[in-house]
Coordinates of C-alpha atoms in Angstrom, one line a residue:
Chain A
X1 CA 33.1 176.8 104.4
X2 CA 37.0 176.1 104.0
X3 CA 38.9 176.5 101.1
X4 CA 38.8 173.6 98.5
X5 CA 42.2 172.7 96.8
X6 CA 43.3 169.7 94.5
X7 CA 46.6 168.7 96.6
X8 CA 48.9 165.8 96.7
X9 CA 48.4 164.0 100.2
X10 CA 51.8 164.9 101.5
X11 CA 51.1 168.5 100.6
X12 CA 47.6 168.4 102.2
X13 CA 49.3 167.1 105.4
X14 CA 51.9 170.1 105.4
X15 CA 49.1 172.8 104.7
X16 CA 47.1 171.3 107.4
X17 CA 49.8 171.3 109.9
X18 CA 50.3 174.9 109.3
X19 CA 46.7 175.7 109.7
X20 CA 46.7 173.5 112.8
X21 CA 49.5 175.7 114.2
X22 CA 52.6 174.0 113.5
X23 CA 55.3 176.7 113.3
X24 CA 58.5 174.5 113.5
X25 CA 59.6 171.6 111.1
X26 CA 62.7 169.7 110.9
X27 CA 63.4 166.5 108.7
X28 CA 65.6 164.9 106.1
X29 CA 65.0 163.8 102.8
X30 CA 63.5 160.4 101.9
X31 CA 61.1 159.1 99.8
X32 CA 57.9 158.8 99.4
X33 CA 57.5 161.9 101.8
X34 CA 59.6 164.6 100.2
X35 CA 56.8 166.8 99.4
X36 CA 56.2 167.6 102.9
X37 CA 59.8 169.1 103.9
X38 CA 59.6 170.7 100.5
X39 CA 56.4 172.6 101.0
X40 CA 57.1 173.5 104.6
X41 CA 60.5 174.9 103.7
X42 CA 58.7 177.8 101.7
X43 CA 55.5 177.6 103.6
X44 CA 56.7 178.2 107.2
X45 CA 58.7 181.1 106.6
X46 CA 55.7 182.9 105.3
X47 CA 53.6 182.3 108.4
X48 CA 56.6 183.3 110.5
X49 CA 57.7 179.7 111.3
X50 CA 60.9 178.1 111.2
X51 CA 62.1 175.4 108.6
X52 CA 65.3 173.2 109.0
X53 CA 66.8 170.6 106.9
X54 CA 68.5 168.4 109.3
X55 CA 71.8 166.7 108.9
X56 CA 70.0 163.6 109.7
X57 CA 66.6 161.9 111.1
X58 CA 68.4 161.8 114.4
X59 CA 69.1 165.7 114.5
X60 CA 65.8 166.5 113.1
X61 CA 63.6 164.9 115.7
X62 CA 65.9 166.6 118.2
X63 CA 65.5 169.9 116.8
X64 CA 61.8 169.1 117.0
X65 CA 62.5 168.3 120.8
X66 CA 64.3 171.7 121.3
X67 CA 61.4 173.7 119.5
X68 CA 58.8 172.0 121.6
X69 CA 60.2 172.5 124.6
X70 CA 59.7 176.4 123.8
X71 CA 56.0 175.6 123.7
X72 CA 56.1 175.7 119.7
X73 CA 54.1 173.4 117.7
X74 CA 56.6 171.5 115.9
X75 CA 56.7 168.4 113.6
X76 CA 59.0 166.2 111.8
X77 CA 58.1 163.8 109.1
X78 CA 59.8 160.6 107.5
X79 CA 59.4 157.1 106.0
X80 CA 60.2 153.8 107.9
X81 CA 63.9 153.8 107.8
X82 CA 64.0 157.3 109.1
X83 CA 61.3 156.6 111.8
X84 CA 63.7 154.0 113.2
X85 CA 66.4 156.7 113.4
X86 CA 63.8 159.0 115.0
X87 CA 63.0 156.3 117.5
X88 CA 65.4 157.4 120.0
X89 CA 64.2 161.2 119.7
X90 CA 60.6 160.1 119.8
X91 CA 61.1 158.0 123.2
X92 CA 62.7 161.2 124.7
X93 CA 59.8 163.4 123.7
X94 CA 57.6 160.9 125.4
X95 CA 59.8 160.8 128.5
X96 CA 60.1 164.6 128.6
X97 CA 56.4 165.2 128.3
X98 CA 56.9 167.2 125.0
X99 CA 54.1 167.6 122.6
X100 CA 55.0 167.1 118.9
X101 CA 53.7 165.5 115.6
X102 CA 55.5 162.7 113.9
X103 CA 54.3 161.8 110.4
X104 CA 55.3 158.1 108.8
X105 CA 54.6 158.0 104.8
X106 CA 55.4 154.5 105.1
X107 CA 57.0 152.3 102.4
X108 CA 58.3 148.8 102.0
X109 CA 60.5 147.1 104.5
X110 CA 62.5 146.0 106.5
X111 CA 65.8 147.7 106.0
X112 CA 66.2 150.0 103.1
X113 CA 63.3 148.1 101.6
X114 CA 61.6 149.8 98.7
X115 CA 60.6 153.4 98.0
X116 CA 57.1 152.1 97.0
X117 CA 54.1 152.2 99.2
X118 CA 53.7 149.6 101.9
X119 CA 51.8 149.5 105.4
X120 CA 54.8 147.7 107.1
X121 CA 55.2 149.8 110.1
X122 CA 52.0 149.0 111.9
X123 CA 54.0 147.0 114.6
X124 CA 56.4 149.9 115.0
X125 CA 54.0 152.5 115.2
X126 CA 51.6 150.8 117.8
X127 CA 54.0 148.7 119.9
X128 CA 57.3 150.1 120.3
X129 CA 58.1 153.6 118.5
X130 CA 61.2 153.6 120.6
X131 CA 62.8 151.9 123.9
X132 CA 61.5 152.2 127.3
X133 CA 57.7 151.0 126.9
X134 CA 55.8 154.1 125.9
X135 CA 52.9 154.7 123.5
X136 CA 51.8 157.6 121.2
X137 CA 48.4 158.1 119.6
X138 CA 48.4 156.9 116.1
X139 CA 46.2 158.0 113.4
X140 CA 45.8 156.3 110.2
X141 CA 43.9 158.6 107.8
X142 CA 42.6 157.0 104.7
X143 CA 42.3 160.0 102.4
X144 CA 43.8 163.6 101.8
X145 CA 41.0 165.1 103.3
X146 CA 41.0 162.8 106.5
X147 CA 45.0 163.7 106.6
X148 CA 44.0 167.3 106.7
X149 CA 41.3 166.8 109.5
X150 CA 43.8 164.7 111.6
X151 CA 47.0 167.2 111.3
X152 CA 44.8 170.1 112.0
X153 CA 43.8 168.5 115.3
X154 CA 47.0 166.6 115.9
X155 CA 48.6 169.3 118.5
X156 CA 45.4 169.4 120.5
X157 CA 45.7 165.9 121.5
X158 CA 49.6 166.2 121.7
X159 CA 49.4 169.2 124.0
X160 CA 46.5 167.6 125.9
X161 CA 48.5 164.8 126.8
X162 CA 52.1 166.3 126.6
X163 CA 53.0 163.3 124.4
X164 CA 53.9 162.9 120.8
X165 CA 51.4 162.0 118.4
X166 CA 52.1 159.7 115.3
X167 CA 50.2 159.9 111.9
X168 CA 50.9 157.0 109.7
X169 CA 49.9 157.0 106.4
X170 CA 51.6 155.0 103.2
X171 CA 53.4 156.4 100.2
X172 CA 50.2 155.8 98.1
X173 CA 48.1 158.1 100.2
X174 CA 51.0 160.5 100.3
X175 CA 51.4 160.8 96.8
X176 CA 48.1 160.6 95.3
X177 CA 46.3 163.8 94.5
X178 CA 42.7 164.4 95.8
X179 CA 40.3 167.3 96.5
X180 CA 40.4 168.6 100.0
X181 CA 38.7 171.2 102.1
X182 CA 41.2 173.1 104.1
X183 CA 40.2 174.7 107.5
X184 CA 41.1 178.2 108.3
X185 CA 44.1 178.9 110.0
X186 CA 44.2 178.6 113.9
X187 CA 45.1 181.8 115.8
X188 CA 47.7 181.1 118.3
X189 CA 48.9 183.8 120.6
X190 CA 52.0 184.0 122.9
X191 CA 50.0 184.0 125.9
X192 CA 48.6 180.7 125.1
X193 CA 52.0 179.1 125.4
X194 CA 51.8 176.3 127.7
X195 CA 52.9 177.1 131.3
X196 CA 55.7 174.6 131.2
X197 CA 57.2 176.1 128.0
X198 CA 60.7 177.3 128.4
X199 CA 59.9 180.4 126.0
X200 CA 61.1 182.8 128.7
X201 CA 61.8 183.3 132.2
X202 CA 60.9 186.7 132.7
X203 CA 58.1 187.3 134.9
X204 CA 58.3 183.6 136.1
X205 CA 60.0 182.9 139.6
X206 CA 60.1 179.3 139.3
X207 CA 62.9 177.4 137.4
X208 CA 62.0 176.1 134.1
X209 CA 63.3 172.7 133.5
X210 CA 62.3 169.7 131.2
X211 CA 64.2 166.5 131.3
X212 CA 63.9 162.9 130.2
X213 CA 66.1 161.8 133.1
X214 CA 64.5 160.6 136.4
X215 CA 65.3 158.5 139.1
X216 CA 63.3 155.9 141.3
X217 CA 60.7 156.4 142.6
X218 CA 59.8 159.3 140.4
X219 CA 60.1 157.4 137.3
X220 CA 57.9 154.7 138.4
X221 CA 55.1 157.0 139.2
X222 CA 55.6 158.7 135.6
X223 CA 55.4 155.1 134.0
X224 CA 52.0 154.6 136.1
X225 CA 50.6 157.9 135.1
X226 CA 51.5 157.1 131.3
X227 CA 49.4 154.0 131.8
X228 CA 46.4 156.0 133.0
X229 CA 46.8 158.1 130.0
X230 CA 46.7 155.3 127.6
X231 CA 43.6 154.0 129.3
X232 CA 42.1 157.4 129.0
X233 CA 42.7 157.1 125.3
X234 CA 40.8 154.0 125.2
X235 CA 37.9 155.3 126.8
X236 CA 37.8 158.7 125.1
X237 CA 39.7 159.0 121.8
X238 CA 39.0 155.8 119.8
X239 CA 38.3 156.7 116.0
X240 CA 36.8 153.9 113.7
X241 CA 34.5 153.9 110.8
X242 CA 32.0 150.8 110.7
X243 CA 30.6 150.3 107.3
X244 CA 27.6 147.8 106.7
X245 CA 28.4 145.5 109.6
X246 CA 25.0 145.4 111.0
X247 CA 24.0 142.3 109.4
X248 CA 27.4 141.2 108.2
X249 CA 28.3 137.7 108.2
X250 CA 31.8 138.5 107.0
X251 CA 33.6 141.5 108.2
X252 CA 36.8 143.0 106.4
X253 CA 39.1 144.9 109.1
X254 CA 41.6 147.4 107.2
X255 CA 43.0 150.7 107.7
X256 CA 44.5 153.5 105.5
X257 CA 44.9 152.8 101.7
X258 CA 44.0 149.1 102.3
X259 CA 40.4 150.2 103.6
X260 CA 39.8 151.9 100.6
X261 CA 40.4 149.2 98.3
X262 CA 38.5 147.0 100.8
X263 CA 35.6 149.3 100.9
X264 CA 35.5 148.9 97.0
X265 CA 35.3 145.1 97.3
X266 CA 32.5 145.1 100.0
X267 CA 30.4 147.5 97.8
X268 CA 30.7 145.1 94.8
X269 CA 30.1 141.9 97.0
X270 CA 27.0 143.5 98.6
X271 CA 25.7 144.4 95.1
X272 CA 25.9 140.5 94.7
X273 CA 23.9 140.0 98.0
X274 CA 26.8 139.0 100.2
X275 CA 26.2 140.2 103.6
X276 CA 29.9 141.7 104.3
X277 CA 31.1 145.0 106.0
X278 CA 34.1 146.8 106.9
X279 CA 35.6 148.0 110.1
X280 CA 38.2 150.9 109.5
X281 CA 40.4 151.6 112.5
X282 CA 41.3 155.6 112.2
X283 CA 43.1 155.3 115.4
X284 CA 45.4 152.4 115.4
X285 CA 46.4 153.3 119.0
X286 CA 44.1 153.4 120.7
X287 CA 43.0 150.4 118.9
X288 CA 39.3 150.3 118.2
X289 CA 38.8 147.1 120.2
X290 CA 35.0 147.3 120.9
X291 CA 34.1 147.6 117.3
X292 CA 35.5 144.0 116.7
X293 CA 34.9 142.5 120.2
X294 CA 31.1 143.5 120.2
X295 CA 30.3 142.1 116.8
X296 CA 27.5 139.4 116.9
X297 CA 29.6 136.2 116.6
X298 CA 26.4 134.1 116.3
X299 CA 26.3 136.0 113.1
X300 CA 29.9 136.7 111.9
X301 CA 31.4 133.7 110.5
X302 CA 34.9 135.1 109.4
X303 CA 37.0 138.3 109.8
X304 CA 39.3 139.0 106.9
X305 CA 42.3 141.3 107.8
X306 CA 43.4 143.2 104.6
X307 CA 46.8 145.0 104.8
X308 CA 49.5 146.2 102.3
X309 CA 52.1 144.3 103.9
X310 CA 52.9 140.8 104.3
X311 CA 52.6 138.9 106.7
X312 CA 49.6 140.9 108.2
X313 CA 50.8 143.0 111.3
X314 CA 47.4 144.1 112.7
X315 CA 46.2 140.5 112.8
X316 CA 47.1 140.0 116.5
X317 CA 45.1 142.9 117.7
X318 CA 41.9 141.7 116.0
X319 CA 42.6 138.2 117.2
X320 CA 42.7 139.4 120.7
X321 CA 39.2 140.8 120.4
X322 CA 37.9 138.1 118.3
X323 CA 39.0 135.7 120.9
X324 CA 38.5 132.5 118.9
X325 CA 34.8 133.1 118.0
X326 CA 35.2 133.0 114.4
X327 CA 38.3 132.6 112.2
X328 CA 40.4 135.3 111.1
X329 CA 41.7 135.3 107.6
X330 CA 44.6 137.5 106.1
X331 CA 45.3 138.9 102.6
X332 CA 47.9 141.3 101.7
X333 CA 50.5 142.5 99.3
X334 CA 53.8 143.9 100.0
X335 CA 57.3 145.2 99.3
X336 CA 56.0 148.2 97.1
X337 CA 53.4 145.8 95.4
X338 CA 49.9 147.7 95.7
X339 CA 46.5 146.2 96.8
X340 CA 44.4 146.3 94.0
X341 CA 40.4 145.6 93.2
X342 CA 40.8 142.3 91.9
X343 CA 43.3 140.9 94.0
X344 CA 41.2 142.1 97.1
X345 CA 38.1 140.8 95.6
X346 CA 39.5 137.3 94.8
X347 CA 41.0 137.0 98.2
X348 CA 37.6 137.6 99.9
X349 CA 35.7 135.3 97.4
X350 CA 38.1 132.5 98.4
X351 CA 37.1 133.0 102.2
X352 CA 33.5 133.2 101.3
X353 CA 33.8 130.0 99.3
X354 CA 35.4 128.2 102.3
X355 CA 39.1 128.6 101.4
X356 CA 42.0 130.2 103.1
X357 CA 42.6 133.8 101.9
Chain B
X1 CA 87.3 195.3 146.0
X2 CA 84.2 193.5 144.4
X3 CA 82.4 191.0 146.9
X4 CA 83.0 187.4 146.0
X5 CA 79.3 185.8 145.8
X6 CA 78.1 182.4 145.0
X7 CA 77.0 182.8 141.1
X8 CA 73.2 183.2 141.2
X9 CA 72.5 180.2 138.9
X10 CA 74.0 177.8 140.6
X11 CA 71.7 175.5 142.8
X12 CA 71.8 175.9 146.5
X13 CA 73.0 172.3 147.2
X14 CA 76.8 171.7 147.1
X15 CA 78.2 170.1 143.7
X16 CA 78.2 166.4 144.0
X17 CA 81.0 166.1 141.3
X18 CA 83.9 164.3 142.5
X19 CA 86.4 166.1 144.5
X20 CA 88.8 167.9 142.3
X21 CA 86.6 167.6 139.2
X22 CA 86.7 170.7 136.9
X23 CA 83.0 170.3 135.8
X24 CA 82.3 172.1 139.0
X25 CA 84.6 174.9 138.0
X26 CA 83.5 175.2 134.5
X27 CA 79.8 175.3 135.8
X28 CA 80.8 178.0 138.0
X29 CA 82.4 179.9 135.4
X30 CA 79.5 179.8 133.1
X31 CA 77.1 181.0 136.0
X32 CA 79.6 183.8 136.7
X33 CA 79.7 185.1 133.4
X34 CA 75.9 185.0 133.1
X35 CA 75.8 187.2 136.1
X36 CA 78.2 189.6 134.8
X37 CA 76.1 189.7 131.4
X38 CA 72.9 190.2 133.7
X39 CA 71.3 187.2 131.7
X40 CA 70.3 185.0 134.7
X41 CA 66.6 185.2 133.5
X42 CA 67.3 184.9 129.9
X43 CA 69.7 182.0 129.9
X44 CA 68.8 178.7 128.8
X45 CA 71.1 175.7 129.5
X46 CA 71.0 172.7 127.2
X47 CA 72.3 170.0 129.2
X48 CA 74.0 166.9 127.6
X49 CA 74.7 163.4 128.7
X50 CA 77.4 162.0 130.7
X51 CA 78.9 163.7 133.9
X52 CA 77.5 167.0 132.7
X53 CA 73.9 165.5 133.1
X54 CA 74.4 166.0 136.8
X55 CA 73.8 169.6 136.3
X56 CA 70.2 168.9 136.4
X57 CA 70.8 168.8 139.9
X58 CA 73.4 171.7 140.2
X59 CA 72.1 174.2 137.8
X60 CA 69.8 176.6 139.5
X61 CA 68.6 178.3 136.1
X62 CA 66.4 177.2 133.2
X63 CA 67.5 174.1 131.4
X64 CA 66.3 171.6 128.9
X65 CA 68.1 168.2 129.3
X66 CA 68.5 166.2 126.1
X67 CA 69.8 163.1 124.4
X68 CA 73.4 161.9 124.1
X69 CA 75.1 164.0 121.7
X70 CA 72.1 165.9 120.4
X71 CA 72.4 168.9 122.2
X72 CA 73.4 171.0 119.1
X73 CA 70.2 169.7 117.4
X74 CA 68.0 170.7 120.4
X75 CA 69.5 173.9 120.6
X76 CA 68.9 174.7 116.9
X77 CA 65.2 173.8 117.5
X78 CA 65.2 176.4 120.6
X79 CA 67.1 179.2 118.8
X80 CA 65.1 178.7 115.5
X81 CA 61.7 179.6 117.4
X82 CA 63.2 181.7 120.0
X83 CA 66.2 183.7 119.1
X84 CA 66.1 186.0 122.0
X85 CA 67.2 183.6 124.8
X86 CA 70.9 183.1 125.6
X87 CA 71.4 179.3 124.8
X88 CA 74.4 177.4 125.3
X89 CA 75.1 173.5 125.3
X90 CA 77.7 172.1 127.7
X91 CA 79.0 168.9 126.1
X92 CA 81.5 166.4 127.1
X93 CA 84.0 164.7 124.7
X94 CA 82.0 161.5 124.1
X95 CA 78.9 163.3 123.6
X96 CA 80.1 165.9 121.3
X97 CA 83.1 164.3 119.6
X98 CA 81.9 160.8 119.1
X99 CA 78.0 160.1 119.2
X100 CA 77.2 163.8 118.5
X101 CA 79.9 164.6 115.8
X102 CA 77.3 165.0 113.1
X103 CA 75.3 167.4 115.1
X104 CA 78.1 169.6 116.4
X105 CA 79.6 169.8 113.0
X106 CA 76.5 170.5 111.3
X107 CA 75.2 173.1 113.8
X108 CA 78.4 174.8 113.6
X109 CA 78.4 174.8 109.6
X110 CA 75.0 176.2 109.6
X111 CA 76.1 179.1 112.1
X112 CA 73.5 178.6 114.6
X113 CA 73.4 181.4 116.9
X114 CA 74.3 179.7 120.0
X115 CA 77.2 178.7 122.2
X116 CA 78.7 175.4 122.7
X117 CA 80.9 174.7 125.7
X118 CA 82.9 171.7 125.3
X119 CA 84.4 170.0 128.3
X120 CA 87.4 167.8 127.2
X121 CA 88.7 165.5 129.7
X122 CA 89.4 162.7 127.5
X123 CA 87.4 159.9 129.1
X124 CA 84.0 158.8 129.5
X125 CA 83.6 159.8 133.2
X126 CA 80.1 158.7 134.0
X127 CA 80.1 155.3 132.7
X128 CA 83.7 154.4 134.4
X129 CA 86.6 155.7 132.2
X130 CA 86.2 154.1 128.9
X131 CA 88.3 155.5 125.9
X132 CA 86.9 158.6 124.6
X133 CA 87.5 160.1 121.1
X134 CA 89.9 162.6 122.6
X135 CA 91.8 159.9 124.8
X136 CA 95.5 160.6 124.5
X137 CA 97.8 158.2 122.5
X138 CA 99.1 155.5 125.1
X139 CA 96.4 157.0 127.8
X140 CA 95.3 153.9 129.7
X141 CA 91.4 153.5 130.1
X142 CA 89.2 150.5 130.8
X143 CA 88.8 150.0 127.0
X144 CA 92.4 150.4 126.3
X145 CA 94.0 148.7 129.1
X146 CA 97.2 148.8 127.6
X147 CA 97.1 152.5 126.3
X148 CA 95.3 154.0 123.4
X149 CA 96.7 152.3 120.2
X150 CA 96.3 154.5 117.0
X151 CA 96.7 151.5 114.8
X152 CA 93.2 150.3 116.0
X153 CA 91.8 153.5 117.6
X154 CA 93.0 156.3 115.4
X155 CA 93.9 159.5 117.0
X156 CA 92.5 162.0 119.7
X157 CA 90.1 164.5 117.8
X158 CA 90.9 168.0 117.8
X159 CA 87.7 169.8 117.9
X160 CA 88.6 173.4 117.9
X161 CA 90.9 172.7 114.9
X162 CA 88.1 171.0 113.0
X163 CA 85.5 173.6 113.7
X164 CA 87.8 176.5 112.8
X165 CA 88.1 175.1 109.3
X166 CA 84.2 176.2 108.8
X167 CA 83.2 179.2 107.3
X168 CA 80.2 180.1 109.5
X169 CA 81.7 179.9 113.2
X170 CA 82.5 183.4 114.8
X171 CA 84.5 182.5 117.5
X172 CA 86.5 179.1 118.5
X173 CA 88.8 178.8 121.3
X174 CA 90.4 176.4 123.7
X175 CA 91.4 176.9 127.3
X176 CA 93.0 174.9 130.0
X177 CA 91.5 174.9 133.5
X178 CA 94.5 173.7 135.2
X179 CA 95.9 177.2 136.1
X180 CA 94.6 180.7 137.5
X181 CA 95.7 182.1 134.2
X182 CA 93.6 179.3 132.3
X183 CA 90.6 179.8 134.4
X184 CA 90.6 183.6 133.8
X185 CA 91.2 183.3 130.1
X186 CA 88.3 180.7 129.8
X187 CA 86.2 183.0 131.8
X188 CA 86.9 185.7 129.1
X189 CA 86.5 183.4 126.3
X190 CA 82.9 182.3 127.5
X191 CA 82.1 185.8 128.1
X192 CA 83.0 186.9 124.6
X193 CA 81.1 183.8 123.3
X194 CA 77.9 184.7 124.9
X195 CA 78.3 188.6 123.8
X196 CA 78.8 187.5 120.1
X197 CA 75.6 185.2 120.7
X198 CA 73.8 188.1 122.1
X199 CA 74.5 190.3 119.3
X200 CA 73.1 187.9 117.0
X201 CA 76.4 187.1 115.0
X202 CA 76.3 183.4 115.2
X203 CA 77.9 180.2 116.3
X204 CA 80.7 180.2 119.1
X205 CA 82.5 177.5 120.6
X206 CA 84.5 177.2 123.8
X207 CA 86.7 174.1 124.6
X208 CA 87.8 173.5 128.0
X209 CA 90.5 171.3 129.0
X210 CA 89.3 169.4 132.0
X211 CA 90.2 166.5 134.3
X212 CA 88.7 163.4 135.6
X213 CA 90.7 162.5 138.8
X214 CA 88.6 159.5 139.5
X215 CA 89.2 157.9 136.1
X216 CA 92.6 159.1 135.5
X217 CA 93.4 157.5 138.9
X218 CA 95.3 160.5 139.8
X219 CA 94.9 162.7 142.9
X220 CA 93.1 166.1 141.8
X221 CA 96.8 168.2 142.3
X222 CA 98.4 165.4 140.1
X223 CA 95.8 165.8 137.3
X224 CA 97.0 169.5 136.9
X225 CA 100.6 168.3 136.4
X226 CA 99.3 165.7 134.0
X227 CA 97.6 168.1 131.9
X228 CA 100.7 170.4 131.5
X229 CA 102.7 167.2 130.4
X230 CA 100.2 165.5 128.3
X231 CA 97.0 167.1 127.5
X232 CA 98.3 170.6 126.7
X233 CA 101.0 169.8 124.3
X234 CA 98.4 167.9 122.2
X235 CA 95.7 170.0 122.8
X236 CA 97.1 173.3 122.2
X237 CA 95.2 176.2 124.2
X238 CA 94.6 179.3 122.1
X239 CA 91.9 181.1 120.1
X240 CA 91.4 179.4 116.7
X241 CA 89.0 181.8 114.9
X242 CA 87.7 185.0 116.0
X243 CA 85.9 186.9 113.1
X244 CA 85.8 190.1 115.4
X245 CA 89.4 190.1 115.4
X246 CA 89.9 188.8 111.9
X247 CA 87.6 191.4 110.2
X248 CA 89.6 194.3 111.7

């Protein structure tokens, strides 16, 4: 059994990262994720790791780039405005085939937006984290415990793929306290450092080099390899929770904090005899296409996309799988206004009664 | 007599820098110092963006190629997790003194234990000769066709002078590569910087005044005179900070 603790989501992320092998963190203060760098600033030195408060988000992600090139498990975290600044570095990580974990504890946008929670970075996370047409696996945990589980394994995916991994949570999940069970510390040894790492040249007779610059036709080949990698994710790595969808006539699709509120609504409506279920993507990329595509549309009368952002950003991904077989509705709050049980319930009831959510 | 050999970390291919370009010379100097110090296997070149990025083709040792201006940030990440390696970033003036100004000043201020070698040729060579942060007043470039006017573009940034105001840096010096003496002094300066780093003492900065025959639109020989007449009077060579000496 793991060790049980009562922790803020952000602190749980930080501790799980350490236990998952993270030994380098660089970041820049931004609300609502400050507990992550604060925690790691003292925790990493305890385990022989290094923490740097960067002069900017841009510098921080490039520090991660340098540490990752040495084969060390490295991480940075931020919120929307800072993730935009990291976009360059994340693109370079993908280009140089360097693993890393990036955490976005998201808030209202666009621009400086609000410091209150929102799920306004879905499109950025899943479609274009930076220039040049690349993807990262995107995990969207819905609890502190799920965040712990995701962080603990995040580098296994990142190192397998030699590609950065994004963890997308909102400021609400980052700041509420919940019970978590922490896994044991992963033991990592110097001899386990990846072969490509630039840790040392001694004993190696080939030139170690890592670069984000290529010329044609090499770059085209690498682009094609990345495409194959993304296809592999769709086959092997999709994570999704389906809840009470077997007989459902209405299906709510929601991730993260929105899914927790939506689940309460589903339970309330089920108690009233409404046949309603929930699909909760845990990976936003690869998207759980099959869970939505393979619903029985002779039975399903409507899909309701619930997100803590306005307008809904995931809707197009849902519609691509529904393919017009039933109506898709959306409901959300935004700009730091939180979803609440009554609002979500009311929005779903409107759909059930034949109105527009 | 010592035998003159090709430095071991230069790739086997000939340099493809423009004829007369001092990037070749600067790269050779670094490689020779690494040979002198026996650091061939331990050195790591952080390659920046600009003509300097061509060193991914000409550098035969380990390297990490990084984003424009971000070499001091990447080198910070490298050194914090692997303090043993001899790490140096080779950056041009656009990379270091414009887009990367925050990164160089902050890394220097933290006293990161690596060396930055700054090639200052007052132009964006790779992109075709636009105004750089170090372009001299009156100097013509493709974006200052009547010459750099301080009324709208400010003044050339003096990086050694700026960095030497900071507490943390251990060695800050500028050399001009347009004379044999300048080249010899530069070699000694690079060696000293690397030695300070290997002793774990902190941040070292070596600025090399270089040329760009192609974009200055001068013959390689004429660039040497141009540097004497224009560059060196503004960017004065010398040791700006040396805590090894100051402490005595």
